[in-house]
PDB file with SEQRES, HELIX, SHEET and CRYST1 records, atoms N, CA, C and O in Angstrom:
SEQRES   1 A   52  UNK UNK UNK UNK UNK UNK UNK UNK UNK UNK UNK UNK UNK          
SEQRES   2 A   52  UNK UNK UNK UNK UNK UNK UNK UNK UNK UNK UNK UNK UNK          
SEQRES   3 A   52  UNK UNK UNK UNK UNK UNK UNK UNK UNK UNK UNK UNK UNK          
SEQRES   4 A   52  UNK UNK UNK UNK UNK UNK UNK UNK UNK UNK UNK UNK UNK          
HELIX    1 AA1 UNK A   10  UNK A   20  1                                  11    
HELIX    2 AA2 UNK A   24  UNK A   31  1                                   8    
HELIX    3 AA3 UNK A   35  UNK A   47  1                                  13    
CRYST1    1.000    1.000    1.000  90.00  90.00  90.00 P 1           1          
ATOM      1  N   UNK A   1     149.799  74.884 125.497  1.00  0.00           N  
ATOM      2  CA  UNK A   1     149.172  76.192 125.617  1.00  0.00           C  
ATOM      3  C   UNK A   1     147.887  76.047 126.431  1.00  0.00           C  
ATOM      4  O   UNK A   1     147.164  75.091 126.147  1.00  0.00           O  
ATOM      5  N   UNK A   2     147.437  77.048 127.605  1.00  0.00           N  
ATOM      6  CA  UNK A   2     146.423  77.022 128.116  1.00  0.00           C  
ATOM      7  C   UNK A   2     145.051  77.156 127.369  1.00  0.00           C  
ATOM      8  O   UNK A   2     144.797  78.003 126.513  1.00  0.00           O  
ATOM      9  N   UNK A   3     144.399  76.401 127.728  1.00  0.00           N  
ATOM     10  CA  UNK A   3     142.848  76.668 127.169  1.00  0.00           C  
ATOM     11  C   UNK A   3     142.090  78.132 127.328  1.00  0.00           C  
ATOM     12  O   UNK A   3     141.485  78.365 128.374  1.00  0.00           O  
ATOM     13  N   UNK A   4     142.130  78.974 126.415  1.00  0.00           N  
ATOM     14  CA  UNK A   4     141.441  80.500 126.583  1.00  0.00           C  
ATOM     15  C   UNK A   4     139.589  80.223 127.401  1.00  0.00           C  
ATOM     16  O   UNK A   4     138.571  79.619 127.065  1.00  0.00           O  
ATOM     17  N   UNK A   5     139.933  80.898 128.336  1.00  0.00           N  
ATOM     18  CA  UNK A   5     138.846  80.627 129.225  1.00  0.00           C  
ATOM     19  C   UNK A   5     137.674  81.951 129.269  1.00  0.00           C  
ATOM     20  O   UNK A   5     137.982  82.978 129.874  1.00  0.00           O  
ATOM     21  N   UNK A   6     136.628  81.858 128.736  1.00  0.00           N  
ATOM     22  CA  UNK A   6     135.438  82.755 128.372  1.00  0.00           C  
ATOM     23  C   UNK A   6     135.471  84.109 129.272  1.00  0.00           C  
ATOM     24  O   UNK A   6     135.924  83.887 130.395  1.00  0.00           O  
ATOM     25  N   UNK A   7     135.241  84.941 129.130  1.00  0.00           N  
ATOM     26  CA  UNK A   7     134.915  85.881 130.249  1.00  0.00           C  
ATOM     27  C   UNK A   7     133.890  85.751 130.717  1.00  0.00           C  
ATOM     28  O   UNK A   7     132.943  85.670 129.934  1.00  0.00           O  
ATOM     29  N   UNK A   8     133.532  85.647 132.672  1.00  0.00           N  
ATOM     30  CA  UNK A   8     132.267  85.755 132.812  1.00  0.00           C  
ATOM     31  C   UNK A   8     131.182  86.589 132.303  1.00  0.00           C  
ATOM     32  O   UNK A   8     131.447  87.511 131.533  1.00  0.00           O  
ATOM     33  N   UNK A   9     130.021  86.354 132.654  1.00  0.00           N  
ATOM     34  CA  UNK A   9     129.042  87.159 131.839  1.00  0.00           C  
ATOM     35  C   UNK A   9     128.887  88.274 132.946  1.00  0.00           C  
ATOM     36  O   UNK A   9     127.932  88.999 132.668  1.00  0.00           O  
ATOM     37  N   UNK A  10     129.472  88.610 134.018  1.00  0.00           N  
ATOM     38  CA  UNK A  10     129.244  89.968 135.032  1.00  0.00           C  
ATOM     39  C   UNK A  10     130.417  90.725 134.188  1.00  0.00           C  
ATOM     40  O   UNK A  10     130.401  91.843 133.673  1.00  0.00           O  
ATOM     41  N   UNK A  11     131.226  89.940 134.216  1.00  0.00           N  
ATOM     42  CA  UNK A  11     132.563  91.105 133.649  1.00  0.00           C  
ATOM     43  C   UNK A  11     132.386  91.779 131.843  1.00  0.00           C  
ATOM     44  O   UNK A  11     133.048  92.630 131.249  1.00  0.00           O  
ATOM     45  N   UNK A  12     131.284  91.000 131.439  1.00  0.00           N  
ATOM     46  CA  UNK A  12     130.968  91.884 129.818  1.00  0.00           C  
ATOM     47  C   UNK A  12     130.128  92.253 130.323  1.00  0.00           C  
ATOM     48  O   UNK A  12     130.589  93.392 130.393  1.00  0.00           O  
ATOM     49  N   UNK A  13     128.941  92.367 130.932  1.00  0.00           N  
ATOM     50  CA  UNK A  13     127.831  93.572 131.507  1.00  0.00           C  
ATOM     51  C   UNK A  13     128.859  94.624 131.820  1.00  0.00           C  
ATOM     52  O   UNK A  13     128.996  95.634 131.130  1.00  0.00           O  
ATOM     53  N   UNK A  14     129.659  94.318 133.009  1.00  0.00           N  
ATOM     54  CA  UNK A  14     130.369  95.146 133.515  1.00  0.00           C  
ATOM     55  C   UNK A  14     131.507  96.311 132.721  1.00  0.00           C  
ATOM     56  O   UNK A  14     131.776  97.469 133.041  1.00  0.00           O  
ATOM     57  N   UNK A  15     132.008  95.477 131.598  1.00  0.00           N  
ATOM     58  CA  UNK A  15     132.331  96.402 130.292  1.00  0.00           C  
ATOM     59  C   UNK A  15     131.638  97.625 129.666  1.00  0.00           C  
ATOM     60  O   UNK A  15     131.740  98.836 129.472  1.00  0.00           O  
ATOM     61  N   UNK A  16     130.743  96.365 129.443  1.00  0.00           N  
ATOM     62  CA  UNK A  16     129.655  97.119 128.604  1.00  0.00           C  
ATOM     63  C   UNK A  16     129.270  98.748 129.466  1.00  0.00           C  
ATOM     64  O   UNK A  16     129.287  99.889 129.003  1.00  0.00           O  
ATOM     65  N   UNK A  17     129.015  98.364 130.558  1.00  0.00           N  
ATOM     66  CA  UNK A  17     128.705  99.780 130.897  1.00  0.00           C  
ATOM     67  C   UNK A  17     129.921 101.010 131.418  1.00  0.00           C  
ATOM     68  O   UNK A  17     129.666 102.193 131.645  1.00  0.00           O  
ATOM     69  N   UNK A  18     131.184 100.389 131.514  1.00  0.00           N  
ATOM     70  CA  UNK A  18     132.360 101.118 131.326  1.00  0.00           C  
ATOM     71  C   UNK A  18     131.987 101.924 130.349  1.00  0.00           C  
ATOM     72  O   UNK A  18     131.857 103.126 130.580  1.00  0.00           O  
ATOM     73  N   UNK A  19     131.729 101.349 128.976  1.00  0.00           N  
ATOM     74  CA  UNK A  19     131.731 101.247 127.809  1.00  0.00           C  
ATOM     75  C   UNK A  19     130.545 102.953 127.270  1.00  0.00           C  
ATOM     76  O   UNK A  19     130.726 103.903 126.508  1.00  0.00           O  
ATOM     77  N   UNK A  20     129.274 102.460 128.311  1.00  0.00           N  
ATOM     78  CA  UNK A  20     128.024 102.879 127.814  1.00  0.00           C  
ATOM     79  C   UNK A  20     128.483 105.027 127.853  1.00  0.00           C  
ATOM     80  O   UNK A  20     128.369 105.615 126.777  1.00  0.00           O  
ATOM     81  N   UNK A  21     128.844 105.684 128.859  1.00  0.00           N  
ATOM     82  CA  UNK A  21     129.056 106.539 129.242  1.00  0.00           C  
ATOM     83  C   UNK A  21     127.210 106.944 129.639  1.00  0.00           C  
ATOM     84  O   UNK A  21     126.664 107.957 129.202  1.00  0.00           O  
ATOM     85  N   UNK A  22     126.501 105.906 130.535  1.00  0.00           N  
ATOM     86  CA  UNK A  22     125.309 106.020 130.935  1.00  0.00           C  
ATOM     87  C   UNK A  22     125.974 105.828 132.885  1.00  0.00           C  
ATOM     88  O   UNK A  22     127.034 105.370 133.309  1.00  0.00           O  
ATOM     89  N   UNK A  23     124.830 106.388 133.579  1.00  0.00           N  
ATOM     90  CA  UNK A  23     124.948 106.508 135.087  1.00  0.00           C  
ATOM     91  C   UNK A  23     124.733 105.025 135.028  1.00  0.00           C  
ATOM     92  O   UNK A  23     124.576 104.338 134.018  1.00  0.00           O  
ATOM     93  N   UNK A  24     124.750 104.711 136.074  1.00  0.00           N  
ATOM     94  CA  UNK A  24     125.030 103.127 136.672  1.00  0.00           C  
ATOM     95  C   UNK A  24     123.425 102.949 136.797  1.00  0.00           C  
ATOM     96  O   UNK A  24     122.845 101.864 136.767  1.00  0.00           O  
ATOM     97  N   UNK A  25     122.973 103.892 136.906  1.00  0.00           N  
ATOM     98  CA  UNK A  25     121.119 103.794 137.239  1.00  0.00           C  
ATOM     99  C   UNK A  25     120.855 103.629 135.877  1.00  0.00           C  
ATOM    100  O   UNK A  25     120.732 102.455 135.527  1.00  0.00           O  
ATOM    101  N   UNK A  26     120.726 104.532 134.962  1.00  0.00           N  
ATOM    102  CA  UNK A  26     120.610 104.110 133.699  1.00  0.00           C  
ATOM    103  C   UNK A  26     120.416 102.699 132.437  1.00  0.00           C  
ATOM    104  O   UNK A  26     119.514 102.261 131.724  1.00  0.00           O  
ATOM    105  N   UNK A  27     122.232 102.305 132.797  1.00  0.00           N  
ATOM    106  CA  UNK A  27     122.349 101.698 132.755  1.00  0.00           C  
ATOM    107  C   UNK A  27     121.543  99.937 133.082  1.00  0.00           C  
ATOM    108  O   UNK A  27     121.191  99.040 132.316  1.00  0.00           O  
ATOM    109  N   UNK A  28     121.522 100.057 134.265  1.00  0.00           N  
ATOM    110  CA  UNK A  28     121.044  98.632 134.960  1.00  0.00           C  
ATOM    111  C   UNK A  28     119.174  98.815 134.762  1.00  0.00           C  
ATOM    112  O   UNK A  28     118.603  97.735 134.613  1.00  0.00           O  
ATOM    113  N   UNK A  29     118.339  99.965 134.758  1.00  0.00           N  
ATOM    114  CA  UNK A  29     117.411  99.772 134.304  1.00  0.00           C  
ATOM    115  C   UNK A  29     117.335  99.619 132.857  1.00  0.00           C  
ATOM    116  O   UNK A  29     116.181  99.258 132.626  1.00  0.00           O  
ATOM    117  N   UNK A  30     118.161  99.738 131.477  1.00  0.00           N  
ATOM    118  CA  UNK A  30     117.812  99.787 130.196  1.00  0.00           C  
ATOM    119  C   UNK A  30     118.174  98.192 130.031  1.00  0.00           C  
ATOM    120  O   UNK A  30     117.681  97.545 129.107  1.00  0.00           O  
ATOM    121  N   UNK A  31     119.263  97.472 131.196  1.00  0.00           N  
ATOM    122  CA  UNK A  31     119.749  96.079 130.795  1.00  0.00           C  
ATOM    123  C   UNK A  31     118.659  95.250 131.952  1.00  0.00           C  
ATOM    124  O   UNK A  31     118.767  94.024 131.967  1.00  0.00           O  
ATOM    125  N   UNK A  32     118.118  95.582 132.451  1.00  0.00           N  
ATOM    126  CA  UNK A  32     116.959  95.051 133.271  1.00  0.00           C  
ATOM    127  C   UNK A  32     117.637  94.644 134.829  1.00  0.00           C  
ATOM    128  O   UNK A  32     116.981  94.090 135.711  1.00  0.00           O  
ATOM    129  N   UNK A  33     118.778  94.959 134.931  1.00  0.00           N  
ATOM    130  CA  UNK A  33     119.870  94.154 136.096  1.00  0.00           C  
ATOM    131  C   UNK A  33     119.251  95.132 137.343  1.00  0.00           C  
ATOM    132  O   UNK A  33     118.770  96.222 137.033  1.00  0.00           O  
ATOM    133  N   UNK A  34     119.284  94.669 138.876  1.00  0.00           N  
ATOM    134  CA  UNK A  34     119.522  95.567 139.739  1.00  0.00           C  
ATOM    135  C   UNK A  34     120.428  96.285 139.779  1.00  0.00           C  
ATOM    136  O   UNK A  34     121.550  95.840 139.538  1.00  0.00           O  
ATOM    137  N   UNK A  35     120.257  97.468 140.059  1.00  0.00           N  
ATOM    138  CA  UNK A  35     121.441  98.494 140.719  1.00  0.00           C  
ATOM    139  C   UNK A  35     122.485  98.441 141.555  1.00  0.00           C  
ATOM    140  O   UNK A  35     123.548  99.054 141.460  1.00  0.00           O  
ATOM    141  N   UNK A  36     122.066  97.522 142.555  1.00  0.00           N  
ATOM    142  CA  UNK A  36     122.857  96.930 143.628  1.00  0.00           C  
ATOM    143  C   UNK A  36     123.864  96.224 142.617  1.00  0.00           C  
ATOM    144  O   UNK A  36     124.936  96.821 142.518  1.00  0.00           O  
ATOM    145  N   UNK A  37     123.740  95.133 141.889  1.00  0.00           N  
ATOM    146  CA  UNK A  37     123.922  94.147 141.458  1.00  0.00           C  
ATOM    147  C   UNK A  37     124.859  94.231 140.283  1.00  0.00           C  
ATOM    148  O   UNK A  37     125.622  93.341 139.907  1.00  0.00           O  
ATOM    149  N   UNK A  38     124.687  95.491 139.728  1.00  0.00           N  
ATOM    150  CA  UNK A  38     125.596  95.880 138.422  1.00  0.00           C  
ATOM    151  C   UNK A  38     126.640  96.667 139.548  1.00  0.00           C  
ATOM    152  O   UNK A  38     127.756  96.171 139.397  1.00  0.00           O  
ATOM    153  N   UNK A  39     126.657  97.484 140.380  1.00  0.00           N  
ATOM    154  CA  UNK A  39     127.254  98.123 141.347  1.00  0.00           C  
ATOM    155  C   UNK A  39     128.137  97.626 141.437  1.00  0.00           C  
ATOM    156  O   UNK A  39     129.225  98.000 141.001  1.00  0.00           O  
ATOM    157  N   UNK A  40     127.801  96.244 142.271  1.00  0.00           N  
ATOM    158  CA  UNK A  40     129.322  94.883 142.977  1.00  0.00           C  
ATOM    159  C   UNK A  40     129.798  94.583 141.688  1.00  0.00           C  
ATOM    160  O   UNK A  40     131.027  94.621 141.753  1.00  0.00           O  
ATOM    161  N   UNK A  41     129.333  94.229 140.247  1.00  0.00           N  
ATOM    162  CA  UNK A  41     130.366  93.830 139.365  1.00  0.00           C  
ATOM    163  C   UNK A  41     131.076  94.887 138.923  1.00  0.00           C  
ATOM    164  O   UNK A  41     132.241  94.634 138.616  1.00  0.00           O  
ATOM    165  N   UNK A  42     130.613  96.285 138.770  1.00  0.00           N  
ATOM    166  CA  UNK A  42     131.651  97.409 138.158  1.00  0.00           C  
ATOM    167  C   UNK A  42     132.828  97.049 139.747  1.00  0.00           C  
ATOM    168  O   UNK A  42     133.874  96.438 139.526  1.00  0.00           O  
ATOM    169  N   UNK A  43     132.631  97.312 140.623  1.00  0.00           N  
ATOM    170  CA  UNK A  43     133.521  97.038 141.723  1.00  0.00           C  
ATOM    171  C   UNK A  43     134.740  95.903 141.365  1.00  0.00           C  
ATOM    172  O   UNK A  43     135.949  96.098 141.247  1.00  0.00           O  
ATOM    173  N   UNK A  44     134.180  94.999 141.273  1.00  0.00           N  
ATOM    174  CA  UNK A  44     134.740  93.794 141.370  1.00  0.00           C  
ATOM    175  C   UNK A  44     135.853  94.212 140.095  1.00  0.00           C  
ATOM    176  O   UNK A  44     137.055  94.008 140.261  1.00  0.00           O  
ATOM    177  N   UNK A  45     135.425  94.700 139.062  1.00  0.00           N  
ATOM    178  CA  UNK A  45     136.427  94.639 137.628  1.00  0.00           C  
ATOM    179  C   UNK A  45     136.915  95.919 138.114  1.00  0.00           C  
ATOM    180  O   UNK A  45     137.823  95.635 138.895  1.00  0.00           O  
ATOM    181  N   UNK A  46     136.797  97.033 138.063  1.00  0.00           N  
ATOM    182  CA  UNK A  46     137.656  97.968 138.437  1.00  0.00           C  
ATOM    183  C   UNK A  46     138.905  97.451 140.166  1.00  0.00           C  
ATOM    184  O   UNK A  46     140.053  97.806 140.431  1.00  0.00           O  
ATOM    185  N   UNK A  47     138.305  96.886 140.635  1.00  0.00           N  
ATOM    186  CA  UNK A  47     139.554  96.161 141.537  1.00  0.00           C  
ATOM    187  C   UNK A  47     140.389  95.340 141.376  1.00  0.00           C  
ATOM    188  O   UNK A  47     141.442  95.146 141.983  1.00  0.00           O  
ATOM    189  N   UNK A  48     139.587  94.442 139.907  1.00  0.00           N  
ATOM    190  CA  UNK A  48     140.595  93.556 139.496  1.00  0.00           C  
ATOM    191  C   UNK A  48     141.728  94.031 138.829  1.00  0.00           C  
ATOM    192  O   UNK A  48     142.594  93.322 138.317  1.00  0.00           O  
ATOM    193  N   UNK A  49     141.676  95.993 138.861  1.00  0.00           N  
ATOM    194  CA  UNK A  49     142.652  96.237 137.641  1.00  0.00           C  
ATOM    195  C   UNK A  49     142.600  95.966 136.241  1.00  0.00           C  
ATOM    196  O   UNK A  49     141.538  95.614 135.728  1.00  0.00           O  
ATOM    197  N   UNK A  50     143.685  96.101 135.551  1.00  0.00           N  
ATOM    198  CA  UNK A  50     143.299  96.847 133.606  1.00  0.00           C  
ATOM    199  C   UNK A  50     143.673  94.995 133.198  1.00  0.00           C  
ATOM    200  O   UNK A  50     144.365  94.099 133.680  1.00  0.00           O  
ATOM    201  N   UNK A  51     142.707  95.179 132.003  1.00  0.00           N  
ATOM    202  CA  UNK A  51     143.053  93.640 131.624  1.00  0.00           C  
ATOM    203  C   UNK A  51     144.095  93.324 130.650  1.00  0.00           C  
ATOM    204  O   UNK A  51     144.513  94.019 129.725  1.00  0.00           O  
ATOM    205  N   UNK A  52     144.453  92.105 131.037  1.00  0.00           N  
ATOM    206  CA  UNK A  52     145.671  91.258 130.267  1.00  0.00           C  
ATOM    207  C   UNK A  52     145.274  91.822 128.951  1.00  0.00           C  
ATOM    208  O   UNK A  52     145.891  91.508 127.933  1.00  0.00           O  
TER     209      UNK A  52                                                      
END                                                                             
């Protein structure tokens, strides 16, 4: 059996604010992250498609 491999820590920020029902501005100032920066990871997981 494969070794269960952690989720990065962009892709649970990136949950999390799926999650929050806060604007992406909101958001990244209450978690201290840039805007830019939370931006490319919501990107990145919504492109990766719905998870396993």
């Amino acid at each position: 059996m494969a070794k269960q491999v952690e989720k990065p820590e962009w892709e649970r920020v990136a949950e999390a604010f799926e999650a929050s029902g806060q604007t992406q501005r909101e958001f990244a100032l209450a978690r201290g992250v840039r805007l830019s920066t939370l931006q490319s990871w919501v990107y990145r997981r919504r492109r990766a498609g719905p998870a396993e």
